[in-house]
Amino acid sequence: MKTMSHVDKESLPFVQVYRRTSQCDRLCVDIGSHVAETPSPDVSHQYTPKCLSAHKGEATACPEVWQDGSSLKTTIRAENEVEANKLANNYRFGFRKWKSHVTERPIEDRSDIVRELYSELNFVRPQGSLITCGNIAYLILFGWWISLAYLLVCVLMFLTIIGVPYGKLCWQLSCYFLWPFGKSILKPRSLVRRCCVKFPHCEAIPEESDSKEVKESTPLLMPPSVPIEVPPQRTRYWCRVSTYVWLLLGYPLLGLIHSLACFLSWILVFTIPVAKMNARTLAIILLMPPEDVHIHRLKKAQGCESQVLLCCYHAFNWYYYKYTMDGINVFAVNLLPLVITTLVVGYVDTENQFVSSEAKFTAAVSSIIPLSYYIGMGIASISAQSNFAVGAVVNATFGSITEMTFYITALLRGHQAGTKCYEEIVKAALTGTLLGCILFIPGISMIIGGFKHREQRFNSRSAGVSSALLFISIGGVFAPTLFSKAYGSLVCAGCTSSPANTSGPFTCKDCHYDMSGSNEPLYLRHIEPLVYTISVLLPSAYLIGLIFTLKTHSHIYDIQVSDGHDHHQVVHWSRLRALSVLIMATLLMAACADLTTEHIKPILDHSAISQYFIGVTVLAMVPEIPEIFNGIQFALQNNISLSLEVGNCIAVQVCMIQIPLLILFNTFYDVGFVLLFSDLHLWASIFSVIVVNYIFMDGKSDYFQGTALVVVYLILLALYFFAPSPPAC
């Protein structure tokens, strides 16, 4: 049987190397007995079971899909059972999809590109061209003022006389930080090590200086002893007066400069090497004796007589978007200060004396993005370490409540203000989420994935399950609206007749069906019971879908994770920690949603565009930005099946979980929420489901089909943009 040796996907995404082995610790995800070797539409359908080498946890999680006639098999490759369990959950019932691993991956098993991201900039390697756009940008953004700061401190140290050694060091570092690329800061060893070309990493073994005799173990062709260099005795570093002069006058000023440079370069993400360089200088180099710091331009690795403290070749690296801290993406880490600042300013500056309502609204909406990431990571961590029942409960609870916080706070604020405008905004946001998840997320994933892969295939049978749930969802949510149109009252703004012909027809303007529920006999006797019935049937259909995919028809996915020999796996977040993060992020999400609804009123009152458009775009799609990026990443990995599930599962959960929960909330605390949508919401949603089901029929996708979905989505946005504002607004 063929086995695939490990090739890191970041470095060689399309290379497959095969080898024969009899002793291989493998973690295999067996798909029955058939798996495609290479998913390409131009080759014949031949299947071979795939096993992935997993020495010390080496592997990558990358599902693949292939179709053979009417049957489709889905393969998941994962480095351990926890990761495979997470991916299996994604396929089976639509957990939030997050590309980040929930378990730690050994750095030695990563690609050279990824290992370089986590390096401490303390090694010398073969250098290429140092004249790059990123390095020139460093000179413009950081290099000149850091160098100038060292030059000023250099003058200050020379003026103190006693700090002359540190003045010389500052002069050298001033030249270094102006253009640090290709230079190394070295620290000499205390002893000269005996090294040779054959053994470059030997240990320093001091010889006995008073030994005069040749030992029995001394080689005959070598001298009996090798003299060593004994460093001259000098005053201890912390016993010098100049050290304290430096720590009082020079170090604080440079510490402020390096901290500022470190903060700015870290926030920019792609310049994290500059942040590492400044942090390492501040924590190590500036606290060393000045005579131990040597700066050289090196073209090859140093021998054992010196230690590399700092060596940087490039200030800019595009791959830092992959950088994580304890499993958390660097962008989510950098956006946490925005969340804290938004909440502090929002609840302290209640009179808008320092910050306008528009700025607070923008900050509150933007803060939802990192909070959505943390909630998704917490859900993924718990579901990967738990059984399906626990994972489903956690997903349905937190995944729905967190997105409902805005809806509930908006309805409460509208009820207190006595206006139906907030209710219309909530309905527009719900519809916008449906349209974006049904059309835009799959469409943009197909386009970007189609540019890299000519044609992508997905599990049409599993997509059919999602499509059926979508039809049920849309039909159930909009059933009261259709019922109201069939039996409701037609209301017109005004009707007139011709004075010359009193028996002629009337001319009426602005006629529409009464969607407000003001027709109490019809609403109380017919529409309201229908709404409650649907709010019970939709979650029931969702539960049946879980049973279908988990129990009775789990063979559709045919995901089986075999036991590997390497059971050691370290999870980034334990279940307790993940649950704590979920609770904290949910509370912060509720606070941000409260600020959003509080400061949206001025925008609605003074906006030149339709309030419908604000609801279906900003309020609906900003929380889904992480999902959009996840769908694109899965498509680039030739996993379009999971990209499609990202949008479908969100749309299904909105209809089958979130809307019934809103109805339940309105039952216990009447905020005036009526499940009756406008004509624009109704026909836009129905048309979207029909289009996406037509696209999904053949189980194949390309950039043209994705373009069709995105164009339909933009057409619908244009309708909302030019539509009149809701009457209640």
XYZ file of C-alpha atoms in Angstrom:
729
model
C 0.000 0.000 0.000
C 1.236 3.484 -0.780
C 1.760 5.965 1.996
C 2.393 9.642 1.660
C 5.378 11.061 3.452
C 4.897 14.313 5.245
C 5.151 17.480 3.195
C 4.216 20.676 4.989
C 1.406 22.393 3.156
C 2.788 25.881 3.740
C 5.945 25.166 1.815
C 5.008 22.575 -0.809
C 1.232 22.551 -1.177
C 1.090 20.471 -4.331
C 4.005 18.102 -3.966
C 3.328 14.470 -3.188
C 6.213 12.137 -2.424
C 5.620 8.461 -1.975
C 7.767 5.924 -0.198
C 7.501 2.360 1.039
C 7.819 1.698 4.746
C 7.060 -1.124 7.100
C 7.502 0.772 10.347
C 5.658 4.061 10.249
C 3.579 5.684 12.939
C 0.626 6.746 10.866
C -2.592 8.479 11.633
C -4.963 7.404 8.892
C -8.374 8.752 8.164
C -9.808 5.894 6.173
C -12.646 6.613 3.795
C -14.167 3.225 3.459
C -11.607 1.736 1.157
C -11.536 4.369 -1.559
C -9.779 7.708 -1.614
C -8.590 9.772 -4.517
C -4.856 10.086 -4.917
C -4.941 13.403 -6.758
C -8.171 15.370 -7.175
C -7.865 16.357 -10.786
C -10.635 16.315 -13.351
C -8.288 15.128 -16.083
C -7.275 11.776 -14.624
C -9.118 8.481 -14.457
C -10.958 7.527 -11.284
C -8.518 5.302 -9.410
C -8.623 5.206 -5.627
C -6.012 4.182 -3.120
C -6.313 4.360 0.660
C -4.330 7.260 2.057
C -2.336 7.198 5.263
C -0.443 10.138 6.554
C 2.855 9.798 8.302
C 2.625 11.150 11.829
C 6.040 10.922 13.409
C 5.912 13.098 16.529
C 2.620 14.576 15.463
C 3.771 15.664 12.011
C 0.884 16.179 9.655
C -1.488 18.768 8.477
C -5.235 18.827 8.471
C -6.403 19.140 4.893
C -9.648 17.509 3.791
C -10.001 16.377 0.195
C -13.055 15.519 -1.849
C -13.499 13.403 -4.995
C -16.480 12.116 -6.883
C -16.967 8.780 -8.612
C -20.285 8.671 -10.391
C -23.007 8.966 -7.797
C -20.837 8.228 -4.780
C -18.565 10.726 -3.155
C -15.975 10.050 -0.514
C -14.565 12.644 1.817
C -11.079 12.312 3.250
C -9.745 14.117 6.293
C -6.038 14.123 7.092
C -5.150 15.249 10.589
C -2.120 15.027 12.820
C -4.091 13.757 15.817
C -7.549 12.661 16.839
C -8.504 16.016 18.346
C -7.914 17.846 15.055
C -9.696 15.122 13.094
C -12.628 15.289 15.504
C -12.852 19.060 14.962
C -12.923 18.645 11.182
C -15.468 15.839 11.395
C -17.715 18.136 13.428
C -17.382 20.783 10.733
C -18.713 18.421 8.106
C -21.438 16.788 10.127
C -23.426 19.619 11.562
C -21.776 22.891 10.900
C -19.770 24.126 13.810
C -18.130 27.495 13.300
C -15.145 26.829 11.050
C -11.805 28.193 12.174
C -8.597 27.370 10.395
C -6.499 27.653 13.562
C -5.429 24.410 15.153
C -6.808 23.538 18.567
C -3.673 21.509 19.358
C -0.047 22.557 19.406
C 2.061 21.636 16.410
C 5.770 20.912 16.987
C 7.825 23.660 15.407
C 10.336 21.171 14.063
C 7.592 19.623 11.939
C 6.609 22.905 10.316
C 7.876 24.288 7.029
C 10.940 26.516 6.783
C 8.713 29.519 6.115
C 6.693 28.958 9.296
C 9.768 28.186 11.397
C 11.261 31.503 10.329
C 8.170 33.299 11.647
C 8.849 32.007 15.151
C 12.628 32.483 15.126
C 14.281 34.801 17.631
C 16.500 36.451 14.981
C 19.608 34.957 16.539
C 20.996 32.804 13.758
C 23.007 33.452 10.614
C 21.783 31.975 7.363
C 22.589 32.382 3.672
C 21.384 35.810 2.687
C 19.765 36.943 -0.517
C 19.182 40.456 -1.697
C 18.874 42.951 1.161
C 17.574 45.799 -1.007
C 13.849 45.047 -0.785
C 10.748 47.212 -0.572
C 10.156 46.068 3.018
C 13.669 47.016 4.117
C 13.393 50.410 2.447
C 10.044 50.905 4.190
C 11.791 50.110 7.489
C 14.325 52.865 6.822
C 11.514 55.348 6.207
C 9.177 54.258 9.009
C 11.571 53.206 11.788
C 15.259 53.270 10.979
C 16.015 56.998 10.868
C 14.386 58.019 14.160
C 15.683 55.014 16.101
C 19.170 55.825 14.810
C 18.693 59.486 15.721
C 17.655 58.534 19.255
C 20.829 56.480 19.698
C 22.873 59.381 18.385
C 21.399 61.746 20.987
C 21.972 59.262 23.802
C 25.511 58.782 22.496
C 26.183 62.515 22.958
C 24.646 62.386 26.444
C 26.849 59.474 27.483
C 30.003 61.205 26.229
C 29.089 64.301 28.252
C 29.022 62.252 31.451
C 32.656 61.153 30.841
C 32.137 58.042 32.916
C 29.657 56.720 30.384
C 32.047 56.900 27.407
C 31.952 53.087 26.828
C 28.187 53.284 26.509
C 28.538 56.294 24.222
C 30.673 54.207 21.894
C 28.100 51.419 22.050
C 25.306 53.861 21.193
C 27.274 55.101 18.187
C 27.661 51.558 16.907
C 23.980 50.795 17.500
C 23.010 54.069 15.809
C 24.727 52.892 12.653
C 23.275 49.417 13.102
C 19.595 50.390 13.452
C 19.758 52.761 10.520
C 20.195 49.669 8.291
C 20.448 46.465 10.350
C 20.056 44.008 7.511
C 22.931 41.626 6.893
C 24.667 42.660 10.126
C 24.998 40.665 13.302
C 25.367 41.635 16.930
C 27.693 39.110 18.548
C 28.764 38.202 22.047
C 32.200 36.586 22.426
C 32.427 33.338 24.325
C 34.306 33.267 27.622
C 36.592 30.569 26.276
C 37.908 29.870 22.819
C 36.393 26.571 21.849
C 38.247 23.949 19.979
C 36.258 23.486 16.819
C 36.876 21.981 13.492
C 35.091 21.998 10.189
C 33.915 18.481 10.749
C 32.349 19.181 14.158
C 31.146 22.786 14.135
C 28.820 22.391 17.137
C 31.267 20.968 19.642
C 31.150 21.719 23.365
C 33.747 23.913 25.002
C 35.981 21.676 27.124
C 38.514 23.696 29.127
C 41.930 22.141 29.401
C 43.853 22.026 32.671
C 46.431 24.814 32.404
C 48.881 23.238 34.828
C 48.972 19.893 33.130
C 52.489 19.174 31.869
C 52.192 15.525 31.111
C 50.706 13.710 28.234
C 47.703 11.650 29.283
C 47.178 8.104 28.138
C 44.173 9.125 26.085
C 46.060 11.832 24.172
C 46.321 11.024 20.441
C 49.872 10.295 19.289
C 49.719 12.640 16.319
C 48.339 15.606 18.292
C 50.091 17.956 20.704
C 49.612 16.994 24.320
C 47.710 20.157 25.170
C 46.204 23.168 23.502
C 46.648 26.565 25.154
C 43.465 28.466 25.786
C 42.806 32.143 26.035
C 41.911 33.249 29.540
C 39.885 36.457 29.491
C 41.395 39.296 31.481
C 39.937 39.993 34.872
C 37.596 42.953 34.890
C 35.204 44.621 37.244
C 31.877 42.908 37.549
C 29.122 44.552 35.518
C 26.851 45.423 38.432
C 29.727 46.810 40.472
C 30.516 49.632 38.060
C 29.422 53.220 38.511
C 29.037 53.588 34.742
C 26.387 50.835 34.764
C 24.102 52.865 37.000
C 24.763 56.057 35.052
C 23.655 54.168 31.945
C 20.591 52.711 33.654
C 19.525 56.155 34.912
C 20.229 58.313 31.862
C 20.547 56.226 28.709
C 18.501 53.066 29.129
C 15.127 54.706 30.020
C 15.227 56.955 26.942
C 16.132 54.103 24.621
C 13.595 51.880 26.371
C 10.873 54.360 25.482
C 12.043 54.501 21.856
C 12.270 50.726 21.492
C 8.872 50.201 23.179
C 7.231 52.619 20.769
C 8.894 50.980 17.756
C 7.955 47.543 19.066
C 4.314 48.532 19.528
C 3.955 50.143 16.104
C 5.665 47.312 14.243
C 3.630 44.682 16.115
C 0.331 46.400 15.287
C 1.268 46.368 11.590
C 1.674 42.543 11.869
C 3.765 42.106 8.720
C 6.622 44.039 10.368
C 6.793 41.762 13.409
C 10.543 41.104 12.710
C 11.120 44.763 13.585
C 9.194 44.258 16.846
C 11.305 41.204 17.689
C 14.507 43.108 16.908
C 13.551 45.994 19.207
C 12.331 43.725 21.997
C 15.496 41.612 21.912
C 17.673 44.729 21.960
C 15.813 46.168 24.920
C 15.740 42.951 26.953
C 19.243 41.590 26.254
C 21.693 43.766 24.365
C 21.243 47.035 26.268
C 21.701 45.220 29.593
C 25.057 43.704 28.627
C 28.518 45.151 29.290
C 29.374 47.387 26.319
C 32.654 45.594 25.677
C 30.750 42.327 25.120
C 28.685 43.722 22.250
C 30.282 43.478 18.810
C 28.670 44.367 15.487
C 29.939 42.728 12.312
C 28.802 42.286 8.742
C 28.739 38.538 8.292
C 28.463 36.481 5.161
C 28.685 33.063 6.734
C 27.827 31.371 9.984
C 30.050 32.126 12.959
C 32.237 29.623 14.663
C 32.050 28.532 18.261
C 34.026 31.518 19.530
C 31.037 33.892 19.401
C 27.313 33.849 20.026
C 24.838 35.561 17.709
C 22.518 37.823 19.684
C 20.704 39.531 16.833
C 20.707 39.058 13.090
C 17.922 40.354 10.835
C 17.707 40.091 7.066
C 14.196 41.313 6.271
C 11.885 43.733 8.068
C 8.750 42.635 6.238
C 7.202 39.187 5.787
C 3.790 38.556 4.216
C 3.445 35.197 5.962
C 3.009 36.770 9.394
C -0.740 36.591 8.887
C -0.254 32.970 10.016
C 1.482 33.972 13.245
C -0.275 32.751 16.392
C 0.168 33.152 20.118
C -1.138 30.223 22.136
C -3.264 29.260 19.161
C -4.705 32.787 18.754
C -4.138 34.573 15.467
C -2.076 37.740 15.743
C -4.845 39.890 14.234
C -7.252 38.803 16.975
C -4.602 39.591 19.587
C -3.993 43.063 18.151
C -7.699 43.893 18.067
C -8.246 43.189 21.775
C -7.112 46.726 22.794
C -9.772 48.063 20.421
C -12.453 46.129 22.310
C -11.301 47.418 25.698
C -10.941 51.001 24.463
C -14.376 50.903 22.829
C -16.094 49.737 26.016
C -14.274 52.202 28.267
C -14.932 55.204 26.025
C -18.487 54.117 25.254
C -19.594 53.792 28.866
C -17.521 56.639 30.345
C -18.184 59.323 27.724
C -21.960 58.991 27.844
C -22.564 62.576 26.691
C -20.364 62.231 23.569
C -18.149 65.107 24.686
C -14.895 63.577 23.487
C -15.950 61.006 20.870
C -18.895 61.265 18.481
C -21.671 58.702 18.226
C -20.585 57.787 14.708
C -17.062 56.932 15.891
C -18.413 54.887 18.811
C -20.733 53.006 16.484
C -17.881 52.189 14.106
C -15.616 51.046 16.950
C -18.361 48.910 18.515
C -19.153 47.165 15.230
C -15.445 46.579 14.560
C -14.984 45.113 18.057
C -17.424 42.352 17.168
C -14.871 40.883 14.725
C -12.225 39.733 17.262
C -14.909 38.677 19.737
C -16.449 36.467 17.037
C -13.015 34.910 16.541
C -12.597 34.085 20.246
C -16.091 32.650 20.451
C -15.409 30.475 17.401
C -12.098 29.265 18.816
C -13.751 28.390 22.112
C -16.528 26.462 20.376
C -14.002 24.610 18.187
C -11.825 23.713 21.200
C -14.712 22.348 23.240
C -16.280 20.436 20.358
C -12.949 18.863 19.382
C -12.436 17.543 22.922
C -16.040 16.447 23.551
C -18.615 14.119 22.099
C -21.047 15.269 19.455
C -23.903 15.950 21.887
C -21.861 18.308 24.051
C -20.417 20.004 20.980
C -23.856 20.516 19.474
C -25.210 22.051 22.687
C -22.239 24.409 23.022
C -22.470 25.437 19.379
C -26.220 26.024 19.439
C -26.029 27.918 22.730
C -23.049 30.221 22.269
C -23.074 30.355 18.475
C -26.649 31.632 18.493
C -26.728 33.750 21.633
C -23.672 35.749 20.634
C -25.245 36.789 17.336
C -28.593 37.437 19.001
C -27.181 39.971 21.439
C -27.442 42.745 18.868
C -30.963 41.744 17.857
C -32.222 41.610 21.434
C -30.583 44.872 22.501
C -31.947 46.618 19.384
C -35.468 45.335 20.026
C -35.279 46.402 23.673
C -34.068 49.879 22.766
C -36.753 50.257 20.097
C -39.432 49.103 22.544
C -38.279 51.665 25.103
C -38.257 54.432 22.482
C -41.666 53.408 21.172
C -40.515 53.055 17.554
C -40.672 50.172 15.092
C -37.554 51.351 13.248
C -35.245 49.116 15.277
C -37.420 46.108 14.493
C -37.073 46.837 10.775
C -33.294 47.132 11.179
C -33.209 43.745 12.931
C -35.206 42.148 10.110
C -32.883 43.739 7.549
C -29.848 42.399 9.439
C -31.350 38.901 9.563
C -32.093 39.004 5.836
C -28.638 40.423 5.081
C -27.018 37.555 6.993
C -29.012 35.058 4.940
C -28.115 36.700 1.636
C -24.436 37.075 2.503
C -24.056 33.507 3.744
C -26.029 31.979 0.883
C -24.529 34.010 -1.964
C -21.427 35.999 -1.041
C -19.387 33.575 1.098
C -19.725 30.620 -1.327
C -19.329 32.943 -4.317
C -16.133 34.679 -3.232
C -14.685 31.311 -2.132
C -15.415 29.809 -5.564
C -13.827 32.776 -7.336
C -10.571 32.816 -5.372
C -10.357 29.017 -5.187
C -11.119 28.787 -8.912
C -8.197 31.026 -9.804
C -5.817 28.655 -8.013
C -7.565 25.376 -8.883
C -9.128 25.116 -12.299
C -12.100 23.082 -11.095
C -13.046 22.045 -7.578
C -15.354 19.256 -6.538
C -17.442 18.943 -3.411
C -19.707 16.438 -1.742
C -22.975 16.993 -3.611
C -24.849 14.589 -1.317
C -23.906 16.508 1.843
C -24.525 19.778 0.022
C -27.973 18.436 -0.803
C -28.683 17.988 2.904
C -27.744 21.610 3.540
C -29.814 22.743 0.563
C -32.863 20.890 1.848
C -32.448 22.514 5.247
C -32.139 25.899 3.527
C -35.434 25.382 1.670
C -37.146 24.324 4.901
C -35.649 27.293 6.740
C -36.640 29.936 4.213
C -40.077 28.401 3.754
C -40.705 28.352 7.493
C -39.407 31.844 8.229
C -41.371 33.506 5.428
C -44.544 31.388 5.748
C -46.278 33.968 8.017
C -45.442 36.681 5.476
C -47.001 34.687 2.623
C -50.019 33.913 4.823
C -50.437 37.610 5.608
C -50.326 38.477 1.918
C -52.959 35.882 1.131
C -55.414 36.864 3.876
C -54.260 40.302 5.022
C -55.624 43.752 4.303
C -54.447 45.956 1.471
C -53.707 49.432 2.836
C -53.317 52.511 0.630
C -52.068 55.985 1.452
C -54.959 57.658 -0.379
C -57.581 56.941 -3.024
C -59.310 59.442 -5.309
C -61.871 59.267 -8.095
C -62.614 61.501 -11.045
C -65.195 64.244 -10.211
C -66.794 63.863 -13.636
C -67.351 60.127 -13.231
C -68.281 59.280 -9.657
C -69.117 55.694 -10.571
C -65.684 55.085 -12.111
C -62.725 53.301 -10.483
C -60.646 54.852 -7.717
C -56.997 55.791 -8.111
C -54.942 54.673 -5.074
C -51.333 55.477 -4.167
C -48.706 53.680 -2.043
C -50.747 50.532 -1.592
C -49.251 47.699 0.422
C -50.320 44.814 2.608
C -50.522 45.598 6.295
C -47.411 43.901 7.723
C -47.458 45.531 11.167
C -49.858 43.187 12.863
C -52.356 46.006 13.416
C -55.117 43.803 12.021
C -55.697 42.211 15.403
C -58.343 39.619 14.505
C -56.224 38.157 11.705
C -52.976 38.397 13.651
C -54.202 37.039 16.984
C -56.348 34.238 15.597
C -54.268 33.051 12.658
C -50.808 34.583 12.191
C -49.582 34.440 15.797
C -50.444 30.727 16.260
C -48.761 30.059 12.927
C -45.603 31.842 14.125
C -45.488 29.775 17.326
C -46.009 26.573 15.358
C -43.145 27.412 13.026
C -40.886 28.336 15.959
C -41.324 24.752 17.184
C -41.061 23.027 13.799
C -37.837 24.752 12.680
C -35.677 23.636 15.667
C -37.224 20.185 15.310
C -36.106 20.064 11.683
C -32.618 21.131 12.756
C -32.525 18.339 15.347
C -33.674 15.814 12.745
C -30.873 17.030 10.478
C -28.370 16.346 13.256
C -29.716 12.838 13.772
C -29.620 12.251 10.016
C -25.979 13.275 9.665
C -24.743 11.823 12.962
C -26.582 8.543 13.217
C -28.750 7.127 10.488
C -26.892 8.424 7.407
C -23.423 9.186 8.661
C -22.070 7.062 5.791
C -22.698 10.042 3.496
C -19.593 11.586 4.992
C -17.832 8.290 5.752
C -15.327 9.887 8.098
C -13.459 7.344 10.198
C -10.452 8.245 12.273
C -8.187 5.299 12.991
C -6.011 5.043 16.084
C -2.450 6.190 15.507
C 0.552 5.222 17.591
C 1.264 8.793 18.617
C -1.385 9.666 21.192
C 0.457 12.623 22.708
C -1.312 15.842 21.843
C -1.254 19.143 23.677
C -4.414 21.197 23.353
C -4.040 24.989 23.249
C -7.171 25.580 25.280
C -8.542 23.140 27.817
C -12.297 22.735 28.097
C -12.391 24.919 31.209
C -10.347 27.658 29.611
C -12.369 27.517 26.393
C -15.610 27.761 28.369
C -14.252 30.732 30.325
C -13.257 32.476 27.086
C -16.717 31.773 25.654
C -18.490 33.301 28.638
C -16.217 36.358 28.752
C -16.408 36.942 24.994
C -20.194 36.587 25.102
C -20.469 39.250 27.811
C -18.174 41.585 25.888
C -20.178 40.908 22.730
C -23.362 41.893 24.560
C -21.731 45.123 25.735
C -20.532 45.967 22.211
C -23.991 45.203 20.824
C -25.517 47.541 23.398
C -23.165 50.339 22.322
C -23.942 49.628 18.667
C -27.695 49.991 19.151
C -27.233 53.031 21.386
C -25.221 54.975 18.807
C -26.943 53.781 15.629
C -29.845 56.222 16.009
C -27.914 59.320 14.773
C -26.712 57.331 11.771
C -30.241 56.231 10.931
C -31.603 59.742 11.315
C -28.973 61.524 9.240
C -28.089 58.832 6.715
C -28.471 59.657 3.043
C -28.931 55.992 2.112
C -31.678 53.551 2.943
C -31.762 52.051 6.436
C -32.406 48.740 4.699
C -28.943 48.938 3.132
C -27.255 49.638 6.498
C -28.965 46.603 7.989
C -28.178 44.116 5.214
C -24.518 45.185 4.892
C -22.836 46.662 7.972
C -24.904 45.076 10.711
C -25.253 41.724 8.940
C -21.847 41.059 7.387
C -19.307 42.683 9.735
C -19.726 39.901 12.351
C -19.249 37.353 9.553
C -15.907 38.732 8.326
C -13.925 35.921 10.050
C -16.172 33.376 8.325
C -15.504 35.000 4.946
C -11.754 34.662 5.411
C -12.146 31.066 6.576
C -14.161 30.175 3.505
C -11.491 31.702 1.260
C -8.691 29.845 3.050
C -10.491 26.515 2.708
C -11.040 27.168 -1.007
C -7.350 27.936 -1.507
C -6.585 24.565 0.107
C -8.827 22.903 -2.505
C -11.449 22.212 0.154
C -14.409 23.966 -1.454
C -16.827 21.599 0.273
C -16.064 23.133 3.654
C -16.161 26.639 2.164
C -19.734 26.043 1.041
C -20.714 24.597 4.408
C -19.448 27.757 6.149
C -22.187 29.893 4.640
C -24.934 27.279 4.534
C -24.598 26.369 8.202
C -24.794 29.998 9.327
C -27.920 30.581 7.227
C -29.566 27.429 8.581
C -28.764 28.375 12.175
C -30.151 31.885 11.688
C -33.477 30.505 10.508
C -33.783 27.394 12.662
C -32.266 28.579 15.940
C -31.883 32.350 16.171
C -35.286 33.406 14.844
C -37.179 30.858 17.025
C -35.197 32.128 20.032
C -36.196 35.698 19.189
C -39.820 34.588 19.068
C -39.381 32.835 22.412
C -37.833 35.975 23.906
C -40.704 38.095 22.583
C -43.190 35.679 24.159
C -41.822 36.228 27.671
C -40.924 39.906 27.200
C -43.049 41.569 24.563
C -40.826 43.906 22.513
C -43.194 44.010 19.563
C -41.270 41.609 17.313
C -43.558 40.320 14.550
C -42.313 37.659 12.119
C -43.596 39.516 9.045
C -41.063 40.677 6.458
C -41.297 43.172 3.635
C -41.674 42.083 0.029
C -38.051 42.909 -0.705
C -36.801 40.600 2.050
C -39.181 37.853 0.969
C -38.363 37.659 -2.718
C -34.629 38.344 -2.290
C -34.290 35.383 0.086
C -36.365 32.990 -2.019
C -34.510 33.935 -5.203
C -31.142 33.448 -3.482
C -31.973 29.926 -2.325
C -33.157 28.934 -5.799
C -29.981 30.270 -7.440
C -27.578 28.646 -4.998
C -29.318 25.261 -5.249
C -29.050 25.401 -9.024
C -25.311 26.099 -8.728
C -24.776 23.220 -6.281
C -26.487 20.521 -8.352
C -23.483 19.124 -10.258
C -21.029 18.906 -7.337
C -18.435 21.029 -9.154
C -17.430 24.658 -8.881
C -15.261 27.145 -10.726
C -14.694 30.874 -10.736
C -17.540 31.492 -13.214
C -20.152 29.974 -10.909
C -18.721 31.991 -8.027
C -18.931 35.153 -10.130
C -22.601 34.437 -10.819
C -23.352 34.195 -7.090
C -21.450 37.379 -6.247
C -23.135 39.311 -9.076
C -26.571 38.228 -7.843
C -25.600 39.355 -4.342
C -24.465 42.769 -5.628
C -27.690 43.176 -7.611
C -29.703 42.558 -4.458
C -27.541 45.053 -2.544
C -28.265 47.617 -5.259
C -31.987 47.028 -4.704
C -31.581 47.714 -1.001
C -29.403 50.760 -1.664
C -32.023 52.469 -3.819
C -35.036 51.207 -1.850
C -37.004 53.745 0.217
C -36.421 53.678 3.949
C -38.874 51.640 6.052
C -42.026 53.581 6.947
C -41.241 53.233 10.661
C -37.909 55.002 10.180
